Structures are given as structure tokens and as C-alpha cells.
mmCIF file of C-alpha atoms in Angstrom:
data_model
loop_
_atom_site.group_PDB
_atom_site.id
_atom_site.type_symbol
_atom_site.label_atom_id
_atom_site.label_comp_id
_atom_site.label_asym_id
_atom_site.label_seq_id
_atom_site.Cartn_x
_atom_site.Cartn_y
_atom_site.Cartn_z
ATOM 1 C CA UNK A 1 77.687 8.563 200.598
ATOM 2 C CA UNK A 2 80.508 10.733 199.553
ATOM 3 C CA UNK A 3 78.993 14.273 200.964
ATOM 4 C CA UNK A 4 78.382 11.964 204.310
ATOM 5 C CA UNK A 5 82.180 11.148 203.939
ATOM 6 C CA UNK A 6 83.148 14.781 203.545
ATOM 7 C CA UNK A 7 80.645 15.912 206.530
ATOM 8 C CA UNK A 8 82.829 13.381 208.845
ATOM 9 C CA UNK A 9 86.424 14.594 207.787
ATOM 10 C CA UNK A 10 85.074 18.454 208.331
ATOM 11 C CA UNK A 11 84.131 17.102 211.562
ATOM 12 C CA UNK A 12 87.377 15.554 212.347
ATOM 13 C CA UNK A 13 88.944 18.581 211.470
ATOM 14 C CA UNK A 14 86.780 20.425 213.898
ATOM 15 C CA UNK A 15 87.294 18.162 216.467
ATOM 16 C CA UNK A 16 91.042 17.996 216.386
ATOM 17 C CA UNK A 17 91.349 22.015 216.101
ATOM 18 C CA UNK A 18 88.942 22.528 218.111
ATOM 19 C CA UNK A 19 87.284 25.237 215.524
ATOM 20 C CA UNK A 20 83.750 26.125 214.325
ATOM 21 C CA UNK A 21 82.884 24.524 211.381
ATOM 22 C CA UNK A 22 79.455 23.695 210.179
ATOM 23 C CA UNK A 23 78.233 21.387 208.050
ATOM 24 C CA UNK A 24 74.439 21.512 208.968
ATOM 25 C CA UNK A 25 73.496 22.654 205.576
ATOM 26 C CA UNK A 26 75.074 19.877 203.955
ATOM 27 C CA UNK A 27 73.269 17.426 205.811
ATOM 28 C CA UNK A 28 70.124 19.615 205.324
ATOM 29 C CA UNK A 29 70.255 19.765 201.725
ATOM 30 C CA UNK A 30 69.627 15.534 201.693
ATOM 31 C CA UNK A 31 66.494 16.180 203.090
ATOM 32 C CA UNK A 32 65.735 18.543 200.540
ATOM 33 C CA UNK A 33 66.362 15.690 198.155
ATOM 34 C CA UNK A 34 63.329 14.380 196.065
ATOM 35 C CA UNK A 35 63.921 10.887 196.592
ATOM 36 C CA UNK A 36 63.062 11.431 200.219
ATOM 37 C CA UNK A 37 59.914 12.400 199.774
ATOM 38 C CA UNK A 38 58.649 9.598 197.236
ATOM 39 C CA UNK A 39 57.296 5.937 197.993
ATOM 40 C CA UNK A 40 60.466 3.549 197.944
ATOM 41 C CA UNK A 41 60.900 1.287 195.204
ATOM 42 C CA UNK A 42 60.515 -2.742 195.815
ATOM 43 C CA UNK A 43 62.914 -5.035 195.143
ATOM 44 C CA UNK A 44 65.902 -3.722 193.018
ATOM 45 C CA UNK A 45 64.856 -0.406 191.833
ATOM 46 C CA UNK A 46 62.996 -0.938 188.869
ATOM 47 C CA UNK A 47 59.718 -0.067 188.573
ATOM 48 C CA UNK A 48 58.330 3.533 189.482
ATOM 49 C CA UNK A 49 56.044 4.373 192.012
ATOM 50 C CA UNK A 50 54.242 7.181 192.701
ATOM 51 C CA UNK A 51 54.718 10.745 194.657
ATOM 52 C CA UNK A 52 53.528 9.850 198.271
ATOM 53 C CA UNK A 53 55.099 11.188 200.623
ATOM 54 C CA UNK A 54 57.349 9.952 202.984
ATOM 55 C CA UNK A 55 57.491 5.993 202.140
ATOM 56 C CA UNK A 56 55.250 3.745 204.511
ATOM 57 C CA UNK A 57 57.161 0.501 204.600
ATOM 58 C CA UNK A 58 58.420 0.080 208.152
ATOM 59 C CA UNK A 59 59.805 -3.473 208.070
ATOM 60 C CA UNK A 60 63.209 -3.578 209.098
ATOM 61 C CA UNK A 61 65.726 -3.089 206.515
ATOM 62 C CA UNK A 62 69.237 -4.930 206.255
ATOM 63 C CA UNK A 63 70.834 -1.571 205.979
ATOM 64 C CA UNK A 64 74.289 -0.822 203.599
ATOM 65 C CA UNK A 65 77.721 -0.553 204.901
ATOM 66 C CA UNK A 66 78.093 3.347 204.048
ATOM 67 C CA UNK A 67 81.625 3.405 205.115
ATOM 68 C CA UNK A 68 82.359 0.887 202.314
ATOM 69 C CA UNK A 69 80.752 2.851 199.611
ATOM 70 C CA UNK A 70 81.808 6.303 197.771
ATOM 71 C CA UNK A 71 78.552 6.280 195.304
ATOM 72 C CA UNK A 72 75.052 4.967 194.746
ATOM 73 C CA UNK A 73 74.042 3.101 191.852
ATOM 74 C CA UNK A 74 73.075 5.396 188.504
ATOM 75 C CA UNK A 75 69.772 3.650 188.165
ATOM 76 C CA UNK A 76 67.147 4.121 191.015
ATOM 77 C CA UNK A 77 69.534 5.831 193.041
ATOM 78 C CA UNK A 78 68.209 6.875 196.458
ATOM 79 C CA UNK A 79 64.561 4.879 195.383
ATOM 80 C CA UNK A 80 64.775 1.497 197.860
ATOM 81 C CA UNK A 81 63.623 1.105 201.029
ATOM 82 C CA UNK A 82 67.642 -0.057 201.925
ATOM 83 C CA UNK A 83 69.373 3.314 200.436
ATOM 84 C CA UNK A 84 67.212 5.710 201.524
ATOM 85 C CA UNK A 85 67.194 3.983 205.509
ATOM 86 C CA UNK A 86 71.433 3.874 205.714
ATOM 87 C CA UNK A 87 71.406 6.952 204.145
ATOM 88 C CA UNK A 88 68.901 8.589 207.024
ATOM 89 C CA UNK A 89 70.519 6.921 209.743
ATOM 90 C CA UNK A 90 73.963 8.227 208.862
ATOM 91 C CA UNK A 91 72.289 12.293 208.570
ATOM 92 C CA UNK A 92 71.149 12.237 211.422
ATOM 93 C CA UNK A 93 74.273 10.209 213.580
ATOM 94 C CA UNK A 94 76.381 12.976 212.116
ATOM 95 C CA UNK A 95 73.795 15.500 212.669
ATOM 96 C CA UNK A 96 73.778 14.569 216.937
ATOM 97 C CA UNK A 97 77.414 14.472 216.485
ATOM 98 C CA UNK A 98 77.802 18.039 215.295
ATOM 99 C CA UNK A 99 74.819 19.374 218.141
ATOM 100 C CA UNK A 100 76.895 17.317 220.690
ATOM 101 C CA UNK A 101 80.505 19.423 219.455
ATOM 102 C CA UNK A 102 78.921 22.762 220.041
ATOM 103 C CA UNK A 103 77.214 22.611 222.753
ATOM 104 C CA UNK A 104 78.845 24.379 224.817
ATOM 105 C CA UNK A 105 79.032 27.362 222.462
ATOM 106 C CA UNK A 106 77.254 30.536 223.672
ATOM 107 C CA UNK A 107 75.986 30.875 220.045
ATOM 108 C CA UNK A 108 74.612 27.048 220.217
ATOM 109 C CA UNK A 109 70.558 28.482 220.743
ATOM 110 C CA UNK A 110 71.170 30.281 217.265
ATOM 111 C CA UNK A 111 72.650 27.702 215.955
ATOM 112 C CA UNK A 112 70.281 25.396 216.164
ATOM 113 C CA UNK A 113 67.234 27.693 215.239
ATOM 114 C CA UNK A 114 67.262 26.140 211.578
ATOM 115 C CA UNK A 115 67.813 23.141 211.851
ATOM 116 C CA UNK A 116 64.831 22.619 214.537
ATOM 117 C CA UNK A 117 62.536 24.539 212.036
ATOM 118 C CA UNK A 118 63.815 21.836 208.992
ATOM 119 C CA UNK A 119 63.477 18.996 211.432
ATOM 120 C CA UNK A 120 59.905 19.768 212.135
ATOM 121 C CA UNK A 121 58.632 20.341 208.766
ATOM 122 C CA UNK A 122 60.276 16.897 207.700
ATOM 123 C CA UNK A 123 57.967 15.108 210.516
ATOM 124 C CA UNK A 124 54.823 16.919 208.608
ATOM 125 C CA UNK A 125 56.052 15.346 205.492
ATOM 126 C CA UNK A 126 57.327 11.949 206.335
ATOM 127 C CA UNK A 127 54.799 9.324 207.304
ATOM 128 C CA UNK A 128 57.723 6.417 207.951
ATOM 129 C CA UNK A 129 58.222 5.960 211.649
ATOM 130 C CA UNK A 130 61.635 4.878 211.776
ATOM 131 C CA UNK A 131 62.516 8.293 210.419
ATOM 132 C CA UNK A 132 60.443 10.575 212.366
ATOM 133 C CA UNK A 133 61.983 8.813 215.150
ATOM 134 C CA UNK A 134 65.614 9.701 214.087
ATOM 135 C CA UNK A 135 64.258 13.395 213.410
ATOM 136 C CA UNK A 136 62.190 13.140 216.806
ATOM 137 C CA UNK A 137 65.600 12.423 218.745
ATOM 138 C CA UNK A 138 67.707 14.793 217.199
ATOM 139 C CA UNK A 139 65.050 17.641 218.057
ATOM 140 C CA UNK A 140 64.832 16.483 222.177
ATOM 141 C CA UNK A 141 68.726 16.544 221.582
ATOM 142 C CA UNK A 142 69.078 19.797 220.411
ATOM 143 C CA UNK A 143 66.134 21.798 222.178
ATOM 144 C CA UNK A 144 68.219 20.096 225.838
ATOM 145 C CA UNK A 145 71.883 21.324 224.683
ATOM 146 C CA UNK A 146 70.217 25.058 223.385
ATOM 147 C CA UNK A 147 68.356 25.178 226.816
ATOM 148 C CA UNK A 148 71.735 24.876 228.942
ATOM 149 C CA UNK A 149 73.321 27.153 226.840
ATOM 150 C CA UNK A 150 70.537 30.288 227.027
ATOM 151 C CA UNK A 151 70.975 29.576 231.210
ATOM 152 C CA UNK A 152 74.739 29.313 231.017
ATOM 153 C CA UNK A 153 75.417 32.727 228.814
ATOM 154 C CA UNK A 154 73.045 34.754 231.187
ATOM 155 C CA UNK A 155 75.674 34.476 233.789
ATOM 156 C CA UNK A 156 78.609 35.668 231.589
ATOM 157 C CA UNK A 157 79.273 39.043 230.992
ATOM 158 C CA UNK A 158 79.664 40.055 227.300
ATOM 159 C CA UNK A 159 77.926 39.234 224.659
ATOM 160 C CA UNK A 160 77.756 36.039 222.959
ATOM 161 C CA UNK A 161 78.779 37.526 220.089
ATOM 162 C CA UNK A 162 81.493 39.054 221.509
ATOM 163 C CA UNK A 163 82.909 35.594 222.895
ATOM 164 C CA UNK A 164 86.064 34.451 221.678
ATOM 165 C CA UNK A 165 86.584 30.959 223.297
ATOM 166 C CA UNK A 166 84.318 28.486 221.239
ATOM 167 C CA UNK A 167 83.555 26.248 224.332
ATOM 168 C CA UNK A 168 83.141 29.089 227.028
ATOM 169 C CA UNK A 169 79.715 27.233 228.434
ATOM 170 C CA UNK A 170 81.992 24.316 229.806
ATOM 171 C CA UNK A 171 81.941 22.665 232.656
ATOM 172 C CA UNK A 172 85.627 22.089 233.859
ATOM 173 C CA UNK A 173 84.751 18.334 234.682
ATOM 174 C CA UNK A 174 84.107 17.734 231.191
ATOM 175 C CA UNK A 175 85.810 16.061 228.329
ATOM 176 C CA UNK A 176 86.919 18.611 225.759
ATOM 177 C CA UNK A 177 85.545 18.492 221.823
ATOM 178 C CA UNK A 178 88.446 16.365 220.800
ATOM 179 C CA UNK A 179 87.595 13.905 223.390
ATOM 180 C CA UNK A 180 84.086 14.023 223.019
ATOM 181 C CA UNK A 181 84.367 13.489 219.330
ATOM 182 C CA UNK A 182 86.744 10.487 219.805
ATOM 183 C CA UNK A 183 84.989 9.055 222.294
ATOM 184 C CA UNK A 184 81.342 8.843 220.412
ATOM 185 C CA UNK A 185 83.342 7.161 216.782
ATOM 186 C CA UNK A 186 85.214 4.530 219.252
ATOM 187 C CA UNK A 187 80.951 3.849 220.382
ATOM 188 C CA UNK A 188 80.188 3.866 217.142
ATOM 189 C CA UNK A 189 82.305 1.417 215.943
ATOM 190 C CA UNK A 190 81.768 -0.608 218.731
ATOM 191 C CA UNK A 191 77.913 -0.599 218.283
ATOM 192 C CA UNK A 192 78.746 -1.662 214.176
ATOM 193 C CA UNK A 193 81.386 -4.402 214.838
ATOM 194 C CA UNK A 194 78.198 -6.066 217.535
ATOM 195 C CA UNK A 195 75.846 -5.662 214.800
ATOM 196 C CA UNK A 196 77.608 -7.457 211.776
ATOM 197 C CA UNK A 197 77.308 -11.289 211.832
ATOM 198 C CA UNK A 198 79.573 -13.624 213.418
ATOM 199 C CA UNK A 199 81.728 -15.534 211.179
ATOM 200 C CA UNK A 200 82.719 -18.799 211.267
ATOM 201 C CA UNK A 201 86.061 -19.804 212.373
ATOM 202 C CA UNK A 202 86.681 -21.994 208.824
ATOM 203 C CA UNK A 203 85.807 -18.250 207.031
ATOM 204 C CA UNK A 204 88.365 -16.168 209.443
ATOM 205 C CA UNK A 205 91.030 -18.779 208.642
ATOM 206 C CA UNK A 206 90.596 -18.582 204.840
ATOM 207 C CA UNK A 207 90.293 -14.471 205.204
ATOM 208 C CA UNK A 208 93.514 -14.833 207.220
ATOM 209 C CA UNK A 209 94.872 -16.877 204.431
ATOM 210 C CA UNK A 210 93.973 -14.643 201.518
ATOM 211 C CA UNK A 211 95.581 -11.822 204.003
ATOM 212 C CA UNK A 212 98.781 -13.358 203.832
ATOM 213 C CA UNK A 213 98.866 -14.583 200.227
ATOM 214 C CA UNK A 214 97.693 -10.849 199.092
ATOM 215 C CA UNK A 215 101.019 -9.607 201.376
ATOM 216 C CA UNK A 216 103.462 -11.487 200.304
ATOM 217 C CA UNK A 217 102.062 -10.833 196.554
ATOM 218 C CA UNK A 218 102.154 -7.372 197.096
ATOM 219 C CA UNK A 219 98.869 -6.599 196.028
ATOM 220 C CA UNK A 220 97.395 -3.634 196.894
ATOM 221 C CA UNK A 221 93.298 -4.896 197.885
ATOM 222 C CA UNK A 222 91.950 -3.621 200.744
ATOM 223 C CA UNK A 223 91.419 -6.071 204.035
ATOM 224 C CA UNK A 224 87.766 -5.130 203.634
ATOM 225 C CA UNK A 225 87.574 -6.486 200.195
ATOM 226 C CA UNK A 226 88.253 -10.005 201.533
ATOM 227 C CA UNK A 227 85.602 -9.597 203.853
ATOM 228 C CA UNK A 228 82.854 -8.357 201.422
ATOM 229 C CA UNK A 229 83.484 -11.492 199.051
ATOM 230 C CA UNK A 230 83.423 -13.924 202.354
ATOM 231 C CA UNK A 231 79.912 -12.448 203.100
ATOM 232 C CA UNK A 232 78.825 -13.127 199.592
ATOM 233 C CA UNK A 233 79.613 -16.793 200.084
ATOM 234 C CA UNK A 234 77.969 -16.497 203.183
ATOM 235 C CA UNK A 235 74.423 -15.516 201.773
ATOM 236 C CA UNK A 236 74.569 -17.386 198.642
ATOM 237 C CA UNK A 237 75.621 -20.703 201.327
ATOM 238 C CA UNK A 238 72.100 -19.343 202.992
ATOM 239 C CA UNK A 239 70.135 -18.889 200.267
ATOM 240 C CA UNK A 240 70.662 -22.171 197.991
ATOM 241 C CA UNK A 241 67.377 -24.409 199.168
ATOM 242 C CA UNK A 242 67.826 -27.577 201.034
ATOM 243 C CA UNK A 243 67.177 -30.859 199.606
ATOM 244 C CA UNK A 244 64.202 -32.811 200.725
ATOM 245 C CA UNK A 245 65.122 -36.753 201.756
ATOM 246 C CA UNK A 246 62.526 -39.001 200.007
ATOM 247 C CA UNK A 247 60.671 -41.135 202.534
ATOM 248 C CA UNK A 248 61.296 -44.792 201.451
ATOM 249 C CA UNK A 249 58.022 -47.376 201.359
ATOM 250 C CA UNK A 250 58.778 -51.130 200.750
ATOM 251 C CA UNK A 251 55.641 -52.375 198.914
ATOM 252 C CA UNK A 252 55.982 -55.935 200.927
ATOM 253 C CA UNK A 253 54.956 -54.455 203.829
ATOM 254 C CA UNK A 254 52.449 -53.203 202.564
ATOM 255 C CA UNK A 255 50.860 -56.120 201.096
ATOM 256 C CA UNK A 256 51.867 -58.286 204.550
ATOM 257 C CA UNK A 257 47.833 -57.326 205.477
ATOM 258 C CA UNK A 258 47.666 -60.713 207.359
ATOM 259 C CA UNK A 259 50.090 -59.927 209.928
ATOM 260 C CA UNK A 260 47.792 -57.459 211.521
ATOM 261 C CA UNK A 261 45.692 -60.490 212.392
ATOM 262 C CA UNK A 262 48.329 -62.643 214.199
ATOM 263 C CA UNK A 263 47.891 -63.203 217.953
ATOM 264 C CA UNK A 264 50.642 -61.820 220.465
ATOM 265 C CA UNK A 265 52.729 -65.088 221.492
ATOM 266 C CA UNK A 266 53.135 -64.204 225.768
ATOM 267 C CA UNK A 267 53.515 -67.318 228.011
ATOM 268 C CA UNK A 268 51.279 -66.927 231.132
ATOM 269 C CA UNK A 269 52.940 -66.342 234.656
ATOM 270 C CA UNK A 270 55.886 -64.055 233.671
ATOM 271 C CA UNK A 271 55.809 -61.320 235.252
ATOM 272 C CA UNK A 272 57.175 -57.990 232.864
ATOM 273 C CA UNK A 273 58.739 -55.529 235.464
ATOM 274 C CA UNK A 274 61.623 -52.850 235.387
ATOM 275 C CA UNK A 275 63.389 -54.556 238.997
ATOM 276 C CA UNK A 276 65.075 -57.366 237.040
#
């Protein structure tokens, strides 16, 4: 998670100085990883598994808050179904990110030469749909942006090496990097906040409290720590079983057989209607 952090800050930079700067080969190199390539673990990590390639297991996944997290845990690190899936996902939202920030770059058809070349030969490898997905979209993503650029640099006149403005491919009706870039993490964080779970008004209160206590303390935890401790209450609430109500028998009704052989006591000539 922290190389994913540093990959967003280098694009932040980008985006706010509107300058060139990759980071495709850092999100490259976690494909290159190992891990990626080997059957995910069950359960917690534990026990090995072997070399096949690509992980099968397609369930759905409750996915980790990456945002929240600077490392991985020491022991199966990058080996459960749940790391290696929030890991994925965040390549390859960063990776349309940086295709969508250069775009309009003359150079963007050589840009993107290696990284449709890795993308391809990581859907040979990878049997897991879910990923070949994410690599499937990014590919269609990139092969549309390098296609407008090779139509829009025949009609300028030098080279594109010889171009000096970054975004010279353009449009004047469009947002600039900086927007762009601002625009798609405000989305983003929109599309997380729908996502997590809605929390009880009881649980905001008691967050709010804590919030306030911690403030006029003077202590220095983060508002997301509160959080991460309500949603362990939360699960543990969900997980404890439910207790089973024993159905109650009295034995004397039980032994009343004769009652099953009594008559019906109705007096002849009433008449049993609804209209009264």
C-alpha cells in the first residue's frame, strides 16, 4: 500500500503542475510480483498452496480500506484472496488515472506501447476473472485515448518529439489535467463513501462523542480511528449467534386425551353470520 500511496502523491504533483511524470513502472513492477501469480491462501494466511497461476476463486471479496493502511502483514503478505483483490483494484484505478492525464499528449501512442504489451501477457497468465476484467478495461481505455492521439498529431506540424506543450492534442472545450484529476478523486470518493455500510444513528452519536472527548483531551488519534473500532463492534454485534427460545409443552395437555372425544355444545336455530 505504501508504493500505491507514493504513485497517488506523484500524481497529484502532476496534476497540480501540470508536468510529465510517470509512474507506470511502479505500478508495473506489482504485477511482476510473485504473489500474483500463485493460488491465494484461505482463511488467514496460513497454510501454503501451490504455484497455479493466477488464483481461481471468484467469490466476491470484502475488500481492505487501502487508504487506511501503510503496510501488509509480515506473514502471508500479498497470499489472500482479500489483499491481493484491493491491491489489484487500486493498480489499475491509478493506472486509468494516469492514461486519462496524458491523453492528450502527442507522445501518449508511445507511451502506452508497454504497458499494453504487460497488460496482455498478464491476461495469458491470470485465470481470475475479476482481474482480467480490470486489465481488459484498462487496455479498451488506453488503445481509445492512443487512437485519438495518432489522428490528432497528424494534423500538427512538428514533430511530436519536438512538442513542447504537454497537452497540445486538447480540445479547447475540455477540462484541463488539474481538473480532470480533481474531478475523477471527488468520484472516487463518492463511489467509496456509497459503498461502506450505513451506520446507525446510536454509533454516529457515540463517534461524535468520542470526537469531542478526544478534542477537548487533546489527543492526537485520528477521526478514522474512531470509526475503525465502531466497525469492529459492528461485526462482532453481527457475528455473536442468536439464542434459540425453547418451545414450552405442559405435560397436562398432553395427557387431557379425553377431550378430543367431547361433543361441540351448539344450540340449534342460531344462525352464525358476520351482519350482526
Amino acid at each position: 500500500p505504501l508504493r500505491l500511496h507514493c504513485v497517488r502523491l506523484l500524481q497529484q504533483l502532476a496534476a497540480s503542475t501540470e508536468t510529465f511524470i510517470p509512474t507506470t513502472s511502479i505500478l508495473m513492477g506489482v504485477l511482476d510480483l510473485k504473489e500474483v501469480g500463485m493460488k491465494p491462501l484461505g482463511g488467514g494466511g496460513k497454510k501454503k498452496g501451490g504455484k497455479k497461476k493466477g488464483g481461481g476463486q471468484t467469490s466476491s471479496v470484502q475488500g481492505l480500506r487501502l487508504p487506511l493502511i501503510l503496510k501488509l502483514p509480515k506473514e502471508g503478505t500479498l497470499r489472500t484472496m482479500e489483499q491481493l483483490d484491493g491491491v489489484l483494484k487500486e493498480l489499475f484505478v491509478l493506472l486509468n488515472r494516469e492514461a486519462d492525464m496524458y491523453r492528450y499528449s502527442p507522445g501518449f501512442p508511445e507511451f502506452t506501447f508497454a504497458i499494453l504489451q504487460r497488460l496482455r501477457k498478464f491476461n495469458k497468465e491470470i485465470s481470475n476473472g475479476r482481474w482480467r476484467a480490470y486489465s481488459k478495461g484498462a487496455i479498451e481505455l488506453c488503445e481509445k485515448y492512443a487512437a485519438f492521439a495518432s489522428e490528432g498529431r497528424s494534423t500538427l506540424v512538428d514533430a511530436p518529439k519536438d512538442v513542447r506543450r504537454l497537452e497540445a492534442l486538447k480540445p479547447t472545450n475540455v477540462p484541463s489535467m488539474r481538473e480532470r484529476y480533481e474531478t475523477a478523486v471527488a468520484k472516487e470518493k463518492r463511489l467509496e463513501a456509497a459503498t461502506q455500510p450505513v451506520m446507525k444513528k446510536a454509533d454516529q452519536e457515540k463517534i461524535n462523542e468520542q470526537k469531542r472527548k478526544r478534542k477537548a483531551e487533546g489527543d492526537s488519534d485520528s477521526e478514522s480511528d474512531v470509526e475503525m473500532e465502531m466497525e469492529e463492534e459492528e461485526e462482532v454485534k453481527q457475528t455473536k449467534p442468536k439464542k434459540k427460545k425453547k418451545a414450552v409443552v405442559i405435560e397436562a395437555d398432553l395427557k387431557n386425551v379425553g377431550a378430543l372425544k367431547e361433543a361441540d355444545e351448539v344450540k340449534e336455530g342460531i344462525e352464525w353470520s358476520d351482519s350482526e
